[in-house]
Amino acid sequence: MTQAPATPKNGRRRHDREIIALAVPAFGALVAEPLFVMVDSAVVGHLGTPQLAGLGIAAALLMTAVSIFVFLAYATTAAVARRVGAGDLPAAIRQGMDGIWLALLLGAAVVALAMPTAPWLVGAFGASDTAAPYAITYLRISILGIPAMLVVLAATGVLRGLQDTRTPLYVAIAGFTANAVLNVTLVYGAGLGIAGSAWGTVIAQAGMAAVYLVVVIRGARKHGASLRPDAAGIRASARAGVPLLIRTLSLRAVLMIATAVAARLGDVDIAAHQIILSLWSLTAFALDAIAIAGQAIIGRYLGADDEKGAREACRRMVEWGIGCGIVLGVLIVLARPLFIPLFTSDPSVKDTLLPALLVVAVSQPIAGVVFVLDGVLMGAGDGRYLAWAMLVTLAVFAPVALLVPSLGGGLTALWWAMTLMMAVRLITLWLRTRSGRWIVTGATR
């Protein structure tokens, strides 16, 4: 019996199965992460307004740290996936261990720097006299969980590179559940107040890191990979992460500039902007899940010297990005009467919000392609180009956004500037993928 020849349709189905198998669990894990802060806010909010304000400031600082070091997940995913594609699982796990050791070193450095400077960091955020003590208490305790938090990022990258996004989902769900139980128990049962919330989060993070380490160590022992720190490997992981760090910081600068401009437009505009930004971040989780699948799949194909497979996977994921972007855009338009009342009842905020929200809806297909191509180039280990492209994007966006208030533009104009930012990213990423220079096959780039 002869085997049916491969067809483009069969190839698309194969890629679809891979994308769904990796992206759906990744989306669940991504959504679970911000729920930690939501649980803390819900529990601490019943203690009083100063406590909640203090938590808000400390949480913003901690989330900034997580976003800065997210390169630990991205760089590790690409490096491990290449080794998997090359059929060298011991080297793949060894590569992952280098990323985990780097995470521990960075975590220790952050604790050493942030612990004594916690009061200054809180003060820099303009905390009131009543909120500052609570913010400092929460921050100093939560800082102890940063090494575990960074290990979670690196270990998540290891498992994604091994084509496993289910385990991170299960760990995220377990961590969220443990955090919720510990928060209620320590805040109210033990009467520790806001300190109990911080300790609950630290314990949950440590538990998540421990589970990840058990999984990775078992894999290392199974395949005979060394667990000892390797200076050369750690330095290589750090070098791979620097360009992605630059990219991430540039993206954070874009969001900070947008928020600063919205604040200059007035209270109504900044309130509406925060609502839109929250929704924009939620849609980003869905698109980022496809990007994560792209990192793992593209890295594996390139590691296996399969240039054709990498190109076909890239093409199919772009189609997924466009499709998901269109669906999200339509959902934003259709669901706006349902979710806007959840955030505000102020008519002036609603009036300011609606036209800007339509801009966000229109831009979703662009965002879909941008996220996918970002993931493809990360999976290819093309971090230097991503850093350069994001710096160019920042250079274009910053003057346009800063001119919005002086030219009499409002929030809608600001979100057109955000759409311009995404369009510039699309152009730079599309030019790179079209050139084919990102395609470097082999176990290492």
CSV table of C-alpha atoms in Angstrom, one decimal, residues 35-316:
chain,number,residue,atom,x,y,z
A,35,LEU,CA,-4.5,36.7,38.0
A,36,PHE,CA,-1.9,36.6,40.8
A,37,VAL,CA,-2.1,40.4,41.1
A,38,MET,CA,-5.9,40.3,40.8
A,39,VAL,CA,-6.2,37.9,43.7
A,40,ASP,CA,-3.8,40.0,45.9
A,41,SER,CA,-5.8,43.1,45.0
A,42,ALA,CA,-9.1,41.5,45.9
A,43,VAL,CA,-7.9,40.2,49.2
A,44,VAL,CA,-5.9,43.3,50.2
A,45,GLY,CA,-8.7,45.7,49.0
A,46,HIS,CA,-10.8,44.7,52.0
A,47,LEU,CA,-8.1,45.8,54.4
A,48,GLY,CA,-8.5,49.4,53.4
A,49,THR,CA,-7.7,52.0,50.7
A,50,PRO,CA,-4.1,52.8,51.9
A,51,GLN,CA,-3.2,49.1,51.8
A,52,LEU,CA,-4.7,48.7,48.3
A,53,ALA,CA,-2.8,51.8,47.1
A,54,GLY,CA,0.4,50.4,48.6
A,55,LEU,CA,-0.1,47.1,46.9
A,56,GLY,CA,-0.7,48.8,43.5
A,57,ILE,CA,2.6,50.6,43.7
A,58,ALA,CA,4.6,47.5,44.8
A,59,ALA,CA,2.8,45.4,42.2
A,60,ALA,CA,3.7,47.8,39.4
A,61,LEU,CA,7.4,47.6,40.4
A,62,LEU,CA,7.3,43.8,40.5
A,63,MET,CA,5.5,43.5,37.1
A,64,THR,CA,8.1,45.8,35.6
A,65,ALA,CA,10.8,43.5,36.8
A,66,VAL,CA,9.0,40.5,35.3
A,67,SER,CA,8.6,42.2,32.0
A,68,ILE,CA,12.3,43.2,31.9
A,69,PHE,CA,13.5,39.7,32.5
A,70,VAL,CA,11.0,38.0,30.2
A,71,PHE,CA,13.9,37.4,27.8
A,72,LEU,CA,14.8,34.5,30.1
A,73,ALA,CA,11.8,32.6,28.7
A,74,TYR,CA,12.2,33.8,25.1
A,75,ALA,CA,15.9,33.2,24.6
A,76,THR,CA,15.8,29.8,26.3
A,77,THR,CA,12.8,28.7,24.2
A,78,ALA,CA,14.6,29.3,21.0
A,79,ALA,CA,17.9,27.8,22.1
A,80,VAL,CA,16.3,24.6,23.5
A,81,ALA,CA,14.0,24.2,20.5
A,82,ARG,CA,17.0,24.2,18.1
A,83,ARG,CA,18.7,21.5,20.0
A,84,VAL,CA,15.5,19.5,20.0
A,85,GLY,CA,15.2,19.9,16.3
A,86,ALA,CA,18.8,18.7,15.9
A,87,GLY,CA,17.8,15.5,17.9
A,88,ASP,CA,20.2,16.3,20.8
A,89,LEU,CA,18.0,16.3,23.9
A,90,PRO,CA,20.9,16.2,26.4
A,91,ALA,CA,22.3,19.4,24.9
A,92,ALA,CA,18.8,20.9,24.9
A,93,ILE,CA,18.3,20.4,28.6
A,94,ARG,CA,21.9,21.5,29.3
A,95,GLN,CA,21.1,24.7,27.4
A,96,GLY,CA,18.0,25.1,29.5
A,97,MET,CA,20.0,24.6,32.7
A,98,ASP,CA,22.3,27.5,31.7
A,99,GLY,CA,19.2,29.7,31.4
A,100,ILE,CA,18.0,28.6,34.9
A,101,TRP,CA,21.4,29.3,36.4
A,102,LEU,CA,21.4,32.7,34.8
A,103,ALA,CA,17.9,33.3,36.3
A,104,LEU,CA,19.2,32.5,39.8
A,105,LEU,CA,22.2,34.8,39.4
A,106,LEU,CA,20.0,37.7,38.1
A,107,GLY,CA,17.5,37.0,40.9
A,108,ALA,CA,20.1,37.2,43.6
A,109,ALA,CA,21.4,40.5,42.1
A,110,VAL,CA,17.9,42.0,42.1
A,111,VAL,CA,17.3,41.0,45.7
A,112,ALA,CA,20.6,42.6,46.7
A,113,LEU,CA,19.9,45.8,44.9
A,114,ALA,CA,16.2,46.2,45.6
A,115,MET,CA,16.0,45.3,49.2
A,116,PRO,CA,17.9,48.3,50.6
A,117,THR,CA,16.4,50.7,47.9
A,118,ALA,CA,12.7,49.7,48.4
A,119,PRO,CA,11.8,52.9,50.2
A,120,TRP,CA,13.4,55.0,47.4
A,121,LEU,CA,11.7,52.9,44.7
A,122,VAL,CA,8.3,53.4,46.4
A,123,GLY,CA,9.0,57.1,46.8
A,124,ALA,CA,9.9,57.5,43.1
A,125,PHE,CA,6.3,56.3,42.3
A,126,GLY,CA,4.9,59.2,44.3
A,127,ALA,CA,3.3,57.1,47.0
A,128,SER,CA,1.4,59.0,49.7
A,129,ASP,CA,2.4,59.0,53.3
A,130,THR,CA,-0.4,56.6,54.2
A,131,ALA,CA,0.2,54.2,51.3
A,132,ALA,CA,4.1,54.2,51.4
A,133,PRO,CA,4.6,52.0,54.5
A,134,TYR,CA,2.3,49.3,53.1
A,135,ALA,CA,4.0,49.5,49.7
A,136,ILE,CA,7.5,49.1,51.3
A,137,THR,CA,6.3,46.2,53.4
A,138,TYR,CA,4.8,44.3,50.4
A,139,LEU,CA,7.7,45.1,48.2
A,140,ARG,CA,10.5,44.0,50.6
A,141,ILE,CA,8.8,40.7,51.2
A,142,SER,CA,7.9,40.1,47.6
A,143,ILE,CA,11.5,40.8,46.5
A,144,LEU,CA,12.4,37.5,48.1
A,145,GLY,CA,10.3,35.8,45.5
A,146,ILE,CA,12.0,37.3,42.5
A,147,PRO,CA,14.7,34.5,42.1
A,148,ALA,CA,11.9,32.0,42.1
A,149,MET,CA,9.9,34.2,39.6
A,150,LEU,CA,12.9,34.3,37.3
A,151,VAL,CA,13.5,30.6,37.5
A,152,VAL,CA,9.8,30.1,36.5
A,153,LEU,CA,10.5,32.3,33.4
A,154,ALA,CA,13.6,30.4,32.4
A,155,ALA,CA,12.1,26.9,33.1
A,156,THR,CA,9.0,27.8,31.2
A,157,GLY,CA,11.3,28.6,28.3
A,158,VAL,CA,12.9,25.2,28.6
A,159,LEU,CA,9.6,23.3,28.5
A,160,ARG,CA,8.3,25.5,25.6
A,161,GLY,CA,11.5,24.6,23.7
A,162,LEU,CA,10.8,21.0,24.4
A,163,GLN,CA,7.4,21.5,22.8
A,164,ASP,CA,5.6,21.3,26.1
A,165,THR,CA,3.2,24.1,26.9
A,166,ARG,CA,0.8,21.9,29.0
A,167,THR,CA,3.1,21.6,32.0
A,168,PRO,CA,3.4,25.4,32.3
A,169,LEU,CA,-0.4,25.7,32.2
A,170,TYR,CA,-0.8,23.1,35.0
A,171,VAL,CA,1.8,24.8,37.1
A,172,ALA,CA,0.3,28.2,36.5
A,173,ILE,CA,-3.2,27.0,37.6
A,174,ALA,CA,-1.8,25.3,40.7
A,175,GLY,CA,0.2,28.4,41.5
A,176,PHE,CA,-2.8,30.6,41.1
A,177,THR,CA,-4.9,28.3,43.4
A,178,ALA,CA,-2.2,28.1,46.0
A,179,ASN,CA,-1.7,31.9,46.0
A,180,ALA,CA,-5.4,32.5,46.5
A,181,VAL,CA,-5.7,30.1,49.4
A,182,LEU,CA,-2.5,31.3,51.1
A,183,ASN,CA,-3.5,35.0,50.7
A,184,VAL,CA,-6.8,34.5,52.5
A,185,THR,CA,-5.3,32.3,55.1
A,186,LEU,CA,-2.3,34.5,56.0
A,187,VAL,CA,-4.1,37.9,55.6
A,188,TYR,CA,-7.2,37.1,57.6
A,189,GLY,CA,-6.7,33.7,59.3
A,190,ALA,CA,-3.2,34.6,60.6
A,191,GLY,CA,-3.9,38.3,60.8
A,192,LEU,CA,-0.8,39.3,58.9
A,193,GLY,CA,-2.5,42.0,56.8
A,194,ILE,CA,-0.7,43.1,53.6
A,195,ALA,CA,2.5,41.2,54.7
A,196,GLY,CA,0.4,38.0,54.6
A,197,SER,CA,-0.5,38.7,51.0
A,198,ALA,CA,3.1,39.2,50.1
A,199,TRP,CA,4.2,36.0,51.9
A,200,GLY,CA,1.4,34.0,50.2
A,201,THR,CA,2.7,35.1,46.8
A,202,VAL,CA,6.3,34.4,47.6
A,203,ILE,CA,5.4,30.9,48.8
A,204,ALA,CA,3.3,30.2,45.7
A,205,GLN,CA,6.1,31.4,43.5
A,206,ALA,CA,8.7,29.2,45.3
A,207,GLY,CA,6.4,26.2,44.9
A,208,MET,CA,6.0,26.8,41.2
A,209,ALA,CA,9.8,27.1,40.8
A,210,ALA,CA,10.3,23.9,42.8
A,211,VAL,CA,7.9,22.0,40.5
A,212,TYR,CA,9.7,23.3,37.4
A,213,LEU,CA,13.1,22.3,38.8
A,214,VAL,CA,11.9,18.8,39.6
A,215,VAL,CA,10.6,18.4,36.0
A,216,VAL,CA,13.8,19.8,34.4
A,217,ILE,CA,16.1,17.8,36.8
A,218,ARG,CA,14.3,14.6,36.0
A,219,GLY,CA,14.7,15.3,32.3
A,220,ALA,CA,18.4,16.0,32.8
A,221,ARG,CA,19.0,12.7,34.7
A,222,LYS,CA,17.0,10.8,32.1
A,223,HIS,CA,19.2,12.0,29.3
A,224,GLY,CA,22.4,12.3,31.1
A,225,ALA,CA,22.7,16.1,31.0
A,226,SER,CA,24.9,17.9,33.6
A,227,LEU,CA,23.2,20.0,36.2
A,228,ARG,CA,26.3,21.9,37.3
A,229,PRO,CA,26.6,25.6,36.4
A,230,ASP,CA,28.7,26.1,33.3
A,231,ALA,CA,30.3,29.6,33.1
A,232,ALA,CA,30.6,29.6,29.3
A,233,GLY,CA,27.0,28.4,28.9
A,234,ILE,CA,25.7,31.0,31.3
A,235,ARG,CA,27.6,33.8,29.4
A,236,ALA,CA,26.2,32.5,26.1
A,237,SER,CA,22.6,32.7,27.6
A,238,ALA,CA,23.3,36.2,28.8
A,239,ARG,CA,24.6,37.3,25.4
A,240,ALA,CA,21.5,35.8,23.7
A,241,GLY,CA,19.3,37.7,26.2
A,242,VAL,CA,20.8,41.2,25.9
A,243,PRO,CA,19.2,42.0,22.5
A,244,LEU,CA,15.8,40.8,23.7
A,245,LEU,CA,16.3,42.9,26.8
A,246,ILE,CA,16.8,45.9,24.6
A,247,ARG,CA,13.7,45.0,22.6
A,248,THR,CA,11.6,44.6,25.8
A,249,LEU,CA,12.8,47.9,27.3
A,250,SER,CA,12.1,49.7,24.0
A,251,LEU,CA,8.6,48.3,24.0
A,252,ARG,CA,8.1,49.3,27.7
A,253,ALA,CA,9.3,52.8,26.8
A,254,VAL,CA,6.5,53.0,24.1
A,255,LEU,CA,3.8,52.1,26.7
A,256,MET,CA,5.2,54.5,29.2
A,257,ILE,CA,5.3,57.4,26.7
A,258,ALA,CA,1.7,56.6,25.7
A,259,THR,CA,0.5,56.7,29.3
A,260,ALA,CA,2.4,59.9,30.0
A,261,VAL,CA,0.9,61.6,27.0
A,262,ALA,CA,-2.6,60.4,28.0
A,263,ALA,CA,-2.0,61.8,31.5
A,264,ARG,CA,-1.2,65.2,29.9
A,265,LEU,CA,-4.5,65.1,28.0
A,266,GLY,CA,-6.5,65.2,31.3
A,267,ASP,CA,-8.2,62.9,33.8
A,268,VAL,CA,-10.9,61.8,31.5
A,269,ASP,CA,-8.4,60.8,28.8
A,270,ILE,CA,-6.1,58.9,31.1
A,271,ALA,CA,-9.0,57.0,32.6
A,272,ALA,CA,-10.2,56.0,29.2
A,273,HIS,CA,-6.7,55.2,28.1
A,274,GLN,CA,-6.2,52.8,31.1
A,275,ILE,CA,-9.4,50.9,30.1
A,276,ILE,CA,-8.3,50.6,26.5
A,277,LEU,CA,-4.8,49.6,27.6
A,278,SER,CA,-6.2,46.8,29.8
A,279,LEU,CA,-8.3,45.5,26.8
A,280,TRP,CA,-5.3,45.8,24.5
A,281,SER,CA,-3.2,43.8,26.9
A,282,LEU,CA,-5.9,41.1,27.1
A,283,THR,CA,-5.9,40.7,23.3
A,284,ALA,CA,-2.1,40.6,23.4
A,285,PHE,CA,-2.3,37.5,25.5
A,286,ALA,CA,-4.2,35.7,22.7
A,287,LEU,CA,-1.9,36.8,20.0
A,288,ASP,CA,1.2,36.1,22.1
A,289,ALA,CA,0.1,32.5,22.5
A,290,ILE,CA,0.5,32.1,18.8
A,291,ALA,CA,3.9,33.8,19.0
A,292,ILE,CA,5.0,31.4,21.7
A,293,ALA,CA,4.0,28.5,19.4
A,294,GLY,CA,6.1,30.1,16.7
A,295,GLN,CA,9.1,30.3,18.9
A,296,ALA,CA,9.0,26.6,19.7
A,297,ILE,CA,8.1,25.4,16.2
A,298,ILE,CA,10.5,27.6,14.2
A,299,GLY,CA,13.4,26.8,16.5
A,300,ARG,CA,12.7,23.1,16.1
A,301,TYR,CA,12.6,23.3,12.3
A,302,LEU,CA,15.7,25.3,12.0
A,303,GLY,CA,17.5,23.0,14.4
A,304,ALA,CA,16.5,20.1,12.2
A,305,ASP,CA,17.9,21.8,9.1
A,306,ASP,CA,14.4,22.0,7.6
A,307,GLU,CA,14.4,25.4,5.9
A,308,LYS,CA,11.2,24.5,3.9
A,309,GLY,CA,9.3,23.5,7.0
A,310,ALA,CA,10.3,26.7,8.8
A,311,ARG,CA,9.1,28.8,5.9
A,312,GLU,CA,5.8,26.9,5.6
A,313,ALA,CA,5.2,27.2,9.4
A,314,CYS,CA,5.9,30.9,9.3
A,315,ARG,CA,3.5,31.4,6.4
A,316,ARG,CA,0.8,29.4,8.2
